[in-house]
Short mmCIF file of C-alpha atoms and ligand atoms in Angstrom, two decimals:
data_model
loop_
_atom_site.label_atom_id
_atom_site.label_comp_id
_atom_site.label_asym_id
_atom_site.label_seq_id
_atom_site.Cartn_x
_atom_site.Cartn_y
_atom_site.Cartn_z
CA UNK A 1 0.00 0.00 0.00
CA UNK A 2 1.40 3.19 -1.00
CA UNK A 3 5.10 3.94 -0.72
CA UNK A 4 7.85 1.92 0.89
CA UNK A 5 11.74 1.79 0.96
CA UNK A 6 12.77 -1.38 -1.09
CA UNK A 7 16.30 -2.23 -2.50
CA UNK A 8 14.53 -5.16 -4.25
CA UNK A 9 11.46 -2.65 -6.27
CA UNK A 10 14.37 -0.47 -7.15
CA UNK A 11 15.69 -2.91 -8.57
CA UNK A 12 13.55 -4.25 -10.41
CA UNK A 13 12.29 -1.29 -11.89
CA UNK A 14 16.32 -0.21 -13.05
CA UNK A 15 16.69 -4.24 -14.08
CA UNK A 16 20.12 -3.86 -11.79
CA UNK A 17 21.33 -6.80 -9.48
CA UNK A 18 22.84 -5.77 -6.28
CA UNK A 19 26.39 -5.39 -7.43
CA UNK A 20 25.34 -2.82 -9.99
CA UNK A 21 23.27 -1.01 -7.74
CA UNK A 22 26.21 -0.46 -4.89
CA UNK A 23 28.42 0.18 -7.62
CA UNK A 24 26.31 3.20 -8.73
CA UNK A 25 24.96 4.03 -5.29
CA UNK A 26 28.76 4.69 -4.11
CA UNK A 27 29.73 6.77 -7.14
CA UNK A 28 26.77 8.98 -6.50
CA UNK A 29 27.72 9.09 -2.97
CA UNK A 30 31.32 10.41 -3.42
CA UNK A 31 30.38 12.63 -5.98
CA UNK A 32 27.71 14.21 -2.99
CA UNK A 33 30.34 13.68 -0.32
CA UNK A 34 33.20 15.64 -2.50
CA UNK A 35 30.96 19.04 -2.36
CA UNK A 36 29.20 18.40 0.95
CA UNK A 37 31.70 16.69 3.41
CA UNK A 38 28.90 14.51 4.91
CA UNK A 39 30.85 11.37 5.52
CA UNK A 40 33.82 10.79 7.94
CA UNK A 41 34.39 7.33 6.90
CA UNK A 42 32.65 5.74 3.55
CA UNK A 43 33.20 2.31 3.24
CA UNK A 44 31.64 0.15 -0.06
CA UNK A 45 30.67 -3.61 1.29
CA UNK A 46 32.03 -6.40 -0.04
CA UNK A 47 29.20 -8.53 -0.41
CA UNK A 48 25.43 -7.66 0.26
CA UNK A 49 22.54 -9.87 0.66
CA UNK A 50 18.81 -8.88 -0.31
CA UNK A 51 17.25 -10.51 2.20
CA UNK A 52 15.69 -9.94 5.60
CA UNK A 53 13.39 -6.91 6.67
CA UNK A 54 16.37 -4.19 5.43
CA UNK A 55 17.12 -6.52 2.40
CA UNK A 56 20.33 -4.80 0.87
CA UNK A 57 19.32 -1.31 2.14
CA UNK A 58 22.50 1.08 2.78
CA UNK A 59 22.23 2.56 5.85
CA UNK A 60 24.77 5.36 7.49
CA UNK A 61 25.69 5.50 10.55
CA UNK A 62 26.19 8.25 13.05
CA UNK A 63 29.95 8.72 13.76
CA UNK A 64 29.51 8.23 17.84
CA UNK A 65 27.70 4.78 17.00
CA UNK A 66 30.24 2.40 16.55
CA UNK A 67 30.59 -0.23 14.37
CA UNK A 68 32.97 -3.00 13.91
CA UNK A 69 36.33 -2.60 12.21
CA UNK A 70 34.90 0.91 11.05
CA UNK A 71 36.73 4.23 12.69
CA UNK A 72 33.97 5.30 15.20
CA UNK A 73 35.39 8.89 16.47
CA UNK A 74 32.42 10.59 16.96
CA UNK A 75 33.54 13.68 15.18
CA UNK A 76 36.72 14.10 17.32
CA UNK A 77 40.03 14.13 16.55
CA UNK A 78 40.81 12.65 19.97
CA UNK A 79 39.61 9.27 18.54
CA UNK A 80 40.83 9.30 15.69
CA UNK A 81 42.10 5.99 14.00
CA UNK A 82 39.78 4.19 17.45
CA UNK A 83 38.42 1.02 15.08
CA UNK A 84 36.03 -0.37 17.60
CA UNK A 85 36.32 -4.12 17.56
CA UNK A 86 32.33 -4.85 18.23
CA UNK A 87 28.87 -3.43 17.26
CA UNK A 88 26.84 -1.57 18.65
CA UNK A 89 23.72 -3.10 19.04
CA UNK A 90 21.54 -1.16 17.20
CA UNK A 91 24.45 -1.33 14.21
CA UNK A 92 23.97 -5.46 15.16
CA UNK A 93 20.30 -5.19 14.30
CA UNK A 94 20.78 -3.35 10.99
CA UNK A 95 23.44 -5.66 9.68
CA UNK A 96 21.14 -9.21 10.99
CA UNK A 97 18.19 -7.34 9.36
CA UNK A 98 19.74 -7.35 5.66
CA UNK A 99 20.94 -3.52 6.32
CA UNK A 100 24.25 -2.29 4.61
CA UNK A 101 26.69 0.11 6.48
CA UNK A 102 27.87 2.37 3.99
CA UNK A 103 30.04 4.43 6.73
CA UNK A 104 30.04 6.96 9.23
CA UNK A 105 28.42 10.47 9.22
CA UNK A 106 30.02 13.51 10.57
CA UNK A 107 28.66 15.42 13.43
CA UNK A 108 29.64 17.72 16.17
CA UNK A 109 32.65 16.05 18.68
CA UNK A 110 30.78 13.76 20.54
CA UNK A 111 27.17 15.52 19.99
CA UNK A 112 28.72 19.37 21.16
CA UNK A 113 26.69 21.90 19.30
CA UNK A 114 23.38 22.64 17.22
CA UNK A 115 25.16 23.15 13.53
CA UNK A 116 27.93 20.39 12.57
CA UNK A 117 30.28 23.11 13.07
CA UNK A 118 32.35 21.55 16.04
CA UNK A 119 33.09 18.62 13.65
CA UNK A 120 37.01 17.25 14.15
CA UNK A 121 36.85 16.28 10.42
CA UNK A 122 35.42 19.10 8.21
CA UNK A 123 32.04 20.47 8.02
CA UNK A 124 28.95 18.95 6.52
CA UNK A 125 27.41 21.65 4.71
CA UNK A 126 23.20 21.51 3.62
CA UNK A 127 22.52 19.98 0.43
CA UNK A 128 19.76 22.41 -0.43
CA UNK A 129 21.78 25.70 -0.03
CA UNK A 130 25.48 24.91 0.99
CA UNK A 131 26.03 28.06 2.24
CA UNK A 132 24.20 26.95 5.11
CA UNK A 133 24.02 24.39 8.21
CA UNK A 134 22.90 20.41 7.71
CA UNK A 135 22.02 21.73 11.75
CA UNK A 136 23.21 19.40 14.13
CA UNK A 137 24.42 17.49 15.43
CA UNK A 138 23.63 14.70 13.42
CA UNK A 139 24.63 17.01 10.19
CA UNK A 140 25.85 14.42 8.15
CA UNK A 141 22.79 11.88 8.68
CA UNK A 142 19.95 14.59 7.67
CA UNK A 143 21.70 15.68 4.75
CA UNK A 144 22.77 12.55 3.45
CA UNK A 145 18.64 11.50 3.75
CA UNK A 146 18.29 14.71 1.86
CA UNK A 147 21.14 14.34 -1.00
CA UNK A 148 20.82 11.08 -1.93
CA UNK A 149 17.93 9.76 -4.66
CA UNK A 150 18.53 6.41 -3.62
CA UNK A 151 16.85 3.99 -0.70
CA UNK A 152 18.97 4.68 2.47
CA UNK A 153 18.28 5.15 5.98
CA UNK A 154 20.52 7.10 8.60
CA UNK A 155 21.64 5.96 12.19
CA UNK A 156 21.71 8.72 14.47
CA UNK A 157 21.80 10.35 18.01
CA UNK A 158 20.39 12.44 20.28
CA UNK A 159 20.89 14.06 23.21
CA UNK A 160 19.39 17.71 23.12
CA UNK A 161 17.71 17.56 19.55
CA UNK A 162 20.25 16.27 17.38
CA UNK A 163 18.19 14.28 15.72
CA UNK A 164 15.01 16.68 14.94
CA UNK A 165 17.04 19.87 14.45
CA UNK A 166 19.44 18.29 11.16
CA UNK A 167 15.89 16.95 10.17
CA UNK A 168 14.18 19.97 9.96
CA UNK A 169 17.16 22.21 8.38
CA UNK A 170 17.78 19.69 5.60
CA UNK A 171 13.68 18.91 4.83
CA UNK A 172 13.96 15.21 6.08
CA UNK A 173 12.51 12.92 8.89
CA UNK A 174 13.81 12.30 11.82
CA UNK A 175 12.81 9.70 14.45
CA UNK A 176 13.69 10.33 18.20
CA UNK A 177 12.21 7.44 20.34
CA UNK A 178 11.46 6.87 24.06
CA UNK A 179 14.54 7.08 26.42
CA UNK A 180 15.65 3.31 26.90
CA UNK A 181 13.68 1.76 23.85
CA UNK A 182 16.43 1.56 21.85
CA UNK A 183 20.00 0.41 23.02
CA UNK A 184 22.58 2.69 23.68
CA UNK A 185 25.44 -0.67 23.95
CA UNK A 186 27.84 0.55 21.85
CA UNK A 187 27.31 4.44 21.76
CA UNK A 188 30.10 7.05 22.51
CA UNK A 189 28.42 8.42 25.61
CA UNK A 190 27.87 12.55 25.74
CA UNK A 191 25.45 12.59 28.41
CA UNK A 192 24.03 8.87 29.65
CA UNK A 193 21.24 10.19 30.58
CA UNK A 194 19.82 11.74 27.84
CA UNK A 195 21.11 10.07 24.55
CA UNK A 196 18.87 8.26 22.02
CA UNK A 197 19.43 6.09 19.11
CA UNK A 198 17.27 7.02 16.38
CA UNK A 199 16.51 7.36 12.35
CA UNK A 200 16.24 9.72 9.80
CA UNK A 201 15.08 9.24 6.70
CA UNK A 202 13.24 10.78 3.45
CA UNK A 203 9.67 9.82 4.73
CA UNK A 204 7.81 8.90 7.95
CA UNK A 205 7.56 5.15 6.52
CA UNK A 206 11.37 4.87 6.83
CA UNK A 207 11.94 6.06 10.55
CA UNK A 208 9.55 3.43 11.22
CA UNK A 209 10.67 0.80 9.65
CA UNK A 210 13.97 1.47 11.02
CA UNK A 211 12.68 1.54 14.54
CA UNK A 212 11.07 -1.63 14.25
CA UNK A 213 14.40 -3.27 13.19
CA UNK A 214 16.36 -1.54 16.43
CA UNK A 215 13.85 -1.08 18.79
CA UNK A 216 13.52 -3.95 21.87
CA UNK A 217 15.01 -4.94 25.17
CA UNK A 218 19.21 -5.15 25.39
CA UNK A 219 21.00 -6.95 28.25
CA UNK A 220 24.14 -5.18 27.67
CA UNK A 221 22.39 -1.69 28.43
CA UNK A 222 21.13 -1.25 32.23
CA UNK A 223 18.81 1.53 31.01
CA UNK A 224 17.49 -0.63 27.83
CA UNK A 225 13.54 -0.91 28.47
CA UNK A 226 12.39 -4.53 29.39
CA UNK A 227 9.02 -4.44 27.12
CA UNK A 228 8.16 -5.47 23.57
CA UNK A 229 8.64 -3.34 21.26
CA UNK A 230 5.02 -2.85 18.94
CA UNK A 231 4.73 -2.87 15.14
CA UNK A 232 5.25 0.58 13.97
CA UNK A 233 4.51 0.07 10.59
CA UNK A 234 1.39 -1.57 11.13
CA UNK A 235 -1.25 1.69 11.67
CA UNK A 236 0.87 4.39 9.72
CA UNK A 237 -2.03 4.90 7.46
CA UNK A 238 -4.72 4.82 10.42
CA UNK A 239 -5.59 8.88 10.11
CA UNK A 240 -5.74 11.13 12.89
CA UNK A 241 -9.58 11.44 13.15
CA UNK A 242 -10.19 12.84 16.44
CA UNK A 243 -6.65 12.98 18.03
CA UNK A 244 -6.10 15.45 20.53
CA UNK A 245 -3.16 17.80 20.41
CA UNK A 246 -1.99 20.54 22.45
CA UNK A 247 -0.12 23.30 20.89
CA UNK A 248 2.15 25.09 23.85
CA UNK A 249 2.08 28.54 23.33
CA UNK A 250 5.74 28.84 24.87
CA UNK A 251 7.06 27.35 21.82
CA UNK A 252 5.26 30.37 19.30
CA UNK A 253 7.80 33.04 21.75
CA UNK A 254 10.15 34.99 21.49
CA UNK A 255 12.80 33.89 18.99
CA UNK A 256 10.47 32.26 16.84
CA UNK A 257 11.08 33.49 13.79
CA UNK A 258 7.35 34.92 12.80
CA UNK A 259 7.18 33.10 9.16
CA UNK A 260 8.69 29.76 10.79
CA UNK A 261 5.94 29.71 13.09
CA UNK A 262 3.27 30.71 10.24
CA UNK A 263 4.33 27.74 8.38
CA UNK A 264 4.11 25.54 11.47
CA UNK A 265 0.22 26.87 12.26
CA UNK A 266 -0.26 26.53 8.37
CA UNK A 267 0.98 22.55 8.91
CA UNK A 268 -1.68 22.51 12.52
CA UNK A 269 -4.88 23.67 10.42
CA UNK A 270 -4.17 21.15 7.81
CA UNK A 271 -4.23 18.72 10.51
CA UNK A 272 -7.47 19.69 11.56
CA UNK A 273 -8.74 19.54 8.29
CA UNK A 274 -7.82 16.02 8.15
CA UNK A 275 -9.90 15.37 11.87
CA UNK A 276 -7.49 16.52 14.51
CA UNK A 277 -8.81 18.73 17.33
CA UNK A 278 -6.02 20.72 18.83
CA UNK A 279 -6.00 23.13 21.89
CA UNK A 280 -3.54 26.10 22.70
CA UNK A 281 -1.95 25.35 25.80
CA UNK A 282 0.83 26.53 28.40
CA UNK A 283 4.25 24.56 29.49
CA UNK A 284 5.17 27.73 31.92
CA UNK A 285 8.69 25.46 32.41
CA UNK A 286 9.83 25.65 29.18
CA UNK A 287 11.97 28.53 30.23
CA UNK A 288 14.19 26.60 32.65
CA UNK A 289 14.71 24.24 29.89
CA UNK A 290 17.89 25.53 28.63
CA UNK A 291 20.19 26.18 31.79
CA UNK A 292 18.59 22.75 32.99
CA UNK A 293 19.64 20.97 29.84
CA UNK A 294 22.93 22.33 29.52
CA UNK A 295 23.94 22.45 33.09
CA UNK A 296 22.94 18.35 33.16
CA UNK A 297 24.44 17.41 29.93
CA UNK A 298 27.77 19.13 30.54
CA UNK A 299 27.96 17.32 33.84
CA UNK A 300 27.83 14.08 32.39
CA UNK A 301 29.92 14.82 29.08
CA UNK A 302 32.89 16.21 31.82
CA UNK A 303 32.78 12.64 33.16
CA UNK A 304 32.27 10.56 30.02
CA UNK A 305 35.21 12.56 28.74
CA UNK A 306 37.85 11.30 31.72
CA UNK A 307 38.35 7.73 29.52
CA UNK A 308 39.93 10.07 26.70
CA UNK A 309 43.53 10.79 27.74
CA UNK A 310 45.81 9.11 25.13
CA UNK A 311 46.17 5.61 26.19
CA UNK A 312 43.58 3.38 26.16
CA UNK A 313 41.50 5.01 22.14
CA UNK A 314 41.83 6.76 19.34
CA UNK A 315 44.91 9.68 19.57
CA UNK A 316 48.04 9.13 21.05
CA UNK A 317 51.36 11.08 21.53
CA UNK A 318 54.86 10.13 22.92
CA UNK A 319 54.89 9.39 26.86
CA UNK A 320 57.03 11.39 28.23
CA UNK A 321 56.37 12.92 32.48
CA UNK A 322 53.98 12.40 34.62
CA UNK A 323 50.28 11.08 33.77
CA UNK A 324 48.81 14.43 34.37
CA UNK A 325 51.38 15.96 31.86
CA UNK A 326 50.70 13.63 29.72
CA UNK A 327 47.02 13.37 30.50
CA UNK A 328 47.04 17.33 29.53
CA UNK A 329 48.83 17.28 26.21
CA UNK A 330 47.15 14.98 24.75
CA UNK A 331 43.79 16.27 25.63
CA UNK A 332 44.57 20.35 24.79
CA UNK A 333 46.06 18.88 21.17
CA UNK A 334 42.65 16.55 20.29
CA UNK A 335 40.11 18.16 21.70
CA UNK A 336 38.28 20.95 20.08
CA UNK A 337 37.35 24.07 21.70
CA UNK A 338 33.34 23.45 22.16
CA UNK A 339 34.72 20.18 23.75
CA UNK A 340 36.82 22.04 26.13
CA UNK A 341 34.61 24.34 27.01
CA UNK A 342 31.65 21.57 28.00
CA UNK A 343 34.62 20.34 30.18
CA UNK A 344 35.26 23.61 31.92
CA UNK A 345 31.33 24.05 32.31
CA UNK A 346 30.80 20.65 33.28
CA UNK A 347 33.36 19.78 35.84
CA UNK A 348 32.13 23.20 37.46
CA UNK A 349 28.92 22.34 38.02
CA UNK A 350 29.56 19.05 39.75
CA UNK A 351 32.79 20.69 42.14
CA UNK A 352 31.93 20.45 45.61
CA UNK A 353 30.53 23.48 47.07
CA UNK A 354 28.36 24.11 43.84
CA UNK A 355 27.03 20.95 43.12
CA UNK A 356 24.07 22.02 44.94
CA UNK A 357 23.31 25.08 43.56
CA UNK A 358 23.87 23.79 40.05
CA UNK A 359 23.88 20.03 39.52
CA UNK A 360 21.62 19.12 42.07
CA UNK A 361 18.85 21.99 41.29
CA UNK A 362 18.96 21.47 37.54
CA UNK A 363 18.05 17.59 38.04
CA UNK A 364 14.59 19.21 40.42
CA UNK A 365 13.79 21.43 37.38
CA UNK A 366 14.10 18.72 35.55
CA UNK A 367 11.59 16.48 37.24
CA UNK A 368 9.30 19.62 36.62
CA UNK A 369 10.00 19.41 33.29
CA UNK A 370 8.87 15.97 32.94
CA UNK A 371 5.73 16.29 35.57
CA UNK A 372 4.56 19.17 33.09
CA UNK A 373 4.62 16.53 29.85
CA UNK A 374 3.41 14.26 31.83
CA UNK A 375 0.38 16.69 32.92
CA UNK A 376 0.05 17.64 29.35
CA UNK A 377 -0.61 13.74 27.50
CA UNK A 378 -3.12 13.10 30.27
CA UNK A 379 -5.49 15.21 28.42
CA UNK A 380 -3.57 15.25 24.43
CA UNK A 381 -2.26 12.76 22.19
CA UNK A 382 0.74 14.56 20.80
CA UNK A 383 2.10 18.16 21.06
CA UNK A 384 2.97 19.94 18.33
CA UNK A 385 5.59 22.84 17.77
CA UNK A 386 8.15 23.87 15.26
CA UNK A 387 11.17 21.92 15.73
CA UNK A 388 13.61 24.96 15.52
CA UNK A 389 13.07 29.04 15.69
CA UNK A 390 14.99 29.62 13.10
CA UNK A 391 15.25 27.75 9.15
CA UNK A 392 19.25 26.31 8.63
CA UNK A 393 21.78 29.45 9.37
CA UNK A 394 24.19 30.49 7.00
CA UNK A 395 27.58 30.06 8.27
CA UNK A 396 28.35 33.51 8.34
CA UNK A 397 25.77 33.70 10.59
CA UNK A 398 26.95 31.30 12.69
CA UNK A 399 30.23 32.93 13.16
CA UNK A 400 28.63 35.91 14.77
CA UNK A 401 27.26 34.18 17.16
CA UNK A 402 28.46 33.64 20.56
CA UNK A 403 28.15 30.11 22.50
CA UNK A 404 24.93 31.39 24.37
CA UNK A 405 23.50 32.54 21.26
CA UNK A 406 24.00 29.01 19.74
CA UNK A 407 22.65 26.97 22.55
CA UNK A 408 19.29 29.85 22.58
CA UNK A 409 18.74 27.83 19.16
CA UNK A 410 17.81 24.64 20.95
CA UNK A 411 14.68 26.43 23.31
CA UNK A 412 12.33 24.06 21.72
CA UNK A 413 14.13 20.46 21.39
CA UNK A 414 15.72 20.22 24.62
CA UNK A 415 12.50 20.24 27.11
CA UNK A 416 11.54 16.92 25.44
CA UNK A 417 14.64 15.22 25.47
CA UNK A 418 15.28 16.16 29.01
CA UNK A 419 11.68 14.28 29.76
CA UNK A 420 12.66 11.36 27.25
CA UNK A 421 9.91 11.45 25.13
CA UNK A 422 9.56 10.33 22.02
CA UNK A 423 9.38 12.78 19.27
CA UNK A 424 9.16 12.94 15.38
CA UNK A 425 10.04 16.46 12.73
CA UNK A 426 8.49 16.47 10.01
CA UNK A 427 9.02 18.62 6.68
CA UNK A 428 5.98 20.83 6.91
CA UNK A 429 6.74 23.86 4.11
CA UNK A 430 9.59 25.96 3.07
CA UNK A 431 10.43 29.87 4.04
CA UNK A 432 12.87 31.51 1.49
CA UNK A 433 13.43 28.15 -0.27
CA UNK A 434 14.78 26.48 3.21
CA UNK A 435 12.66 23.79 4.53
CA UNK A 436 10.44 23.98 7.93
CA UNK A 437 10.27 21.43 10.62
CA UNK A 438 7.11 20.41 12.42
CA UNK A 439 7.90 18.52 15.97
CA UNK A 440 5.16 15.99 17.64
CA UNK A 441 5.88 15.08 20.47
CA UNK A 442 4.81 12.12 22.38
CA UNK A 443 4.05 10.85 25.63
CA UNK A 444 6.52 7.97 26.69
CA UNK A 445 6.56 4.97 24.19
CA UNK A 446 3.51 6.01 22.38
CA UNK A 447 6.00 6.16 18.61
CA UNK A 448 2.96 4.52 17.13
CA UNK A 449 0.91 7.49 17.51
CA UNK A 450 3.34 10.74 16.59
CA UNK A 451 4.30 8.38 13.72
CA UNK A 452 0.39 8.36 12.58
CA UNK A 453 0.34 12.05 12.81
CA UNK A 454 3.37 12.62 11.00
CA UNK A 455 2.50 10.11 8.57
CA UNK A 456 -0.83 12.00 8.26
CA UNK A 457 1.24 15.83 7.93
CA UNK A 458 3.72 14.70 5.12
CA UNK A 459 0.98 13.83 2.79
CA UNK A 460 -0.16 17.15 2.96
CA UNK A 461 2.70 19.02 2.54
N1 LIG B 1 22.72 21.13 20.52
C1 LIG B 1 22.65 20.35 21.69
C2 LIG B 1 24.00 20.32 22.37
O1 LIG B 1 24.89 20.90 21.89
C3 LIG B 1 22.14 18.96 21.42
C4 LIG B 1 23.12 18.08 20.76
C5 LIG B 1 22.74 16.64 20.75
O2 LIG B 1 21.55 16.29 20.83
N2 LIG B 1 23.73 15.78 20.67
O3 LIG B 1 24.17 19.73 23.40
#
């Protein structure tokens, strides 16, 4: 029924066998890669099967998701030449599923920042205007979904929005699930307690089918969900007659940029039209949600940072003094300066003496963060806001801006990921040529529903 993601229909409509198709597939790819540095590593397989539910589809894969034998550096120098000798289990999933790694996407170090800029190896740039941001920090995943005209379906991460905001900038889909539905075993930590495996991809139909191939209970992750995962492709097409949705006014503010929210309340009426009922309504908490986010997320990068100090992955230089000397060269060489700063930021708001005015306050605001979502699906279905203020920043624009300024951009992505819902942006118009994101948000495992809604906004657009 409809459209679907098949290496075999392809195909058979080009009258190519596999070998041909990988063959051209890769020589599109470089010729993309060569003008928009999406890829870190690219890597053609040596054989590829058509069978199981992926059946020969190339899938990418996020930089900080490592897969075996392939550099996994996630974006930083630091790890450089780190080939991890094990899968992730998500990457596990794809390959036992018929999926085809075709390399590693570039991204912010380790997850740092909102625009690919903070990369260790280059900078993606947006295949629709490259004078301007994939976003981030899953740059290279969104924008590969975007270049490429052939089946493929991008592994990525986030933590703060890294998943939605490359989505929205490059006019793709991207899938951020429930905290702890999909295994983080085998992910380059930033912050444990926020990062989510998760899919982007051209249409709604391929997030889903993606999550159904990662989603389900790991051993190897202590924070892995114990349940059954559902069928997400199974009531796509179900409609969205007489789903509630709330529409939080917070997220229409101040540094909404006036046509991005336009075409977002454009993309809310056509929902109605098609039998949604939605309801303006307040999350007074939102404002908290950026010192909370970054205060928490710094904390744990600072920590999940300690492991990189020369010896045991990636970057290494002569030994020579003591372990801190060492410790220290190594780790003002690699790192980048975002990196360093998160450090800084980080290991300050865990010292002794502020923990509790920092650390320890930002986790409280956070648990009012998540009572006010929770509050909020008792009486909707979904939420729905744009995914970013802004439509995918020039670089010169970026360079004005000052740290603060940068993190401002994620006011409406973080709240949700610091509650762990699942969420889903979805292409919902264009302002000066640059493609709008719509967000719907969901309460906690309930992918089946923002997936109907989304499925139910694209074929409007
Ligand atoms: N922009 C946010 C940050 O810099 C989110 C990044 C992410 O989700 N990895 O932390």
């Amino acid at each position: 029924m409809g459209y679907k993601i098949s290496v075999r229909e392809f195909l058979e409509n080009r009258n190519m066998d596999l070998e041909d198709f990988y063959s051209v597939f890769f020589s599109g790819l470089k010729r993309i890669n060569r003008k928009l540095n999406l890829f870190v590593v690219m890597e053609k397989p040596g054989r590829a099967s058509a069978s199981g539910m992926l059946s020969g589809l190339p899938v990418s894969v996020k930089d900080c998701i490592c897969v075996k034998g392939m550099q996994s550096a996630a974006g930083s120098r630091i790890l450089e030449g780190y080939r991890p000798p094990f899968d992730a289990t998500a990457v596990r999933r794809v390959k036992d599923s018929g999926g085809v790694i075709i390399g590693k996407t570039n991204q912010d170090e380790f997850g740092f920042g909102t625009f690919s800029v903070n990369s260790g190896f280059g900078i993606p740039k947006n295949p629709i205007d490259p004078s301007r941001t994939c976003g981030g920090s899953s740059g290279g995943a969104a924008g590969t979904a975007a270049a490429l005209e052939y089946p493929h379906i991008a592994l990525a991460e986030s933590t703060g929005g890294s998943i939605s905001c490359p989505a929205s900038f490059c006019g793709v889909v991207g899938l951020t699930p429930t905290y702890g539905l999909v295994s983080r075993y085998g992910l380059i930590d930033y912050a444990n307690s926020l990062d989510k495996i998760g899919a982007i991809g051209k249409r709604v139909y391929d997030v889903a089918l993606m999550l159904s191939v990662i989603a389900g209970h790991d051993s190897r992750d202590f924070t892995s969900l114990d349940i059954k995962p559902e069928k997400y492709l199974n009531s796509l097409d179900a409609g969205v007659k007489g789903m509630r949705i709330g529409v939080p006014k917070e997220y229409f503010g101040e540094g909404v940029e006036k046509a991005v929210a336009e075409c977002v309340w454009k993309g809310i009426k056509e929902l109605e039209n098609s039998g949604v009922v939605y309801e303006e309504i307040s999350l007074p908490c939102t404002e908290h949600a950026i010192p909370v986010y970054y205060i928490i997320a710094a904390a744990e990068a600072s920590t999940n940072l300690a492991k990189f100090c020369g010896m045991r992955y990636g970057a290494s230089e002569p030994v020579s003094g003591s372990f801190n000397e060492y410790f220290s060269k190594v780790r003002s060489k690699y790192f980048g300066e975002e990196a360093k700063r998160r450090i800084l930021l980080g290991t300050y708001a865990r010292m002794a003496g502020y923990r509790d005015q920092y650390y320890l306050k930002a986790m409280k605001a956070r648990t009012l963060i998540i009572n006010e979502f929770k509050k909020a699906f008792k009486k909707f279905d979904a939420l729905v806001a744009p995914t970013m203020p802004v439509i995918a920043p020039k670089f010169s624009e970026i360079k004005r801006m000052e740290p603060l300024q940068q993190y401002m951009m994620d006011i409406l992505t973080v709240a949700p990921n610091l509650a762990g819902i699942p969420m889903l942006s979805v292409p919902c118009g264009k302002v000066k040529g640059m493609p709008v994101g719509m967000h719907i948000m969901g309460n906690y495992l309930e992918e089946k529903k923002i997936l109907r809604i989304g499925k139910a906004a694209e074929g409007l657009e």
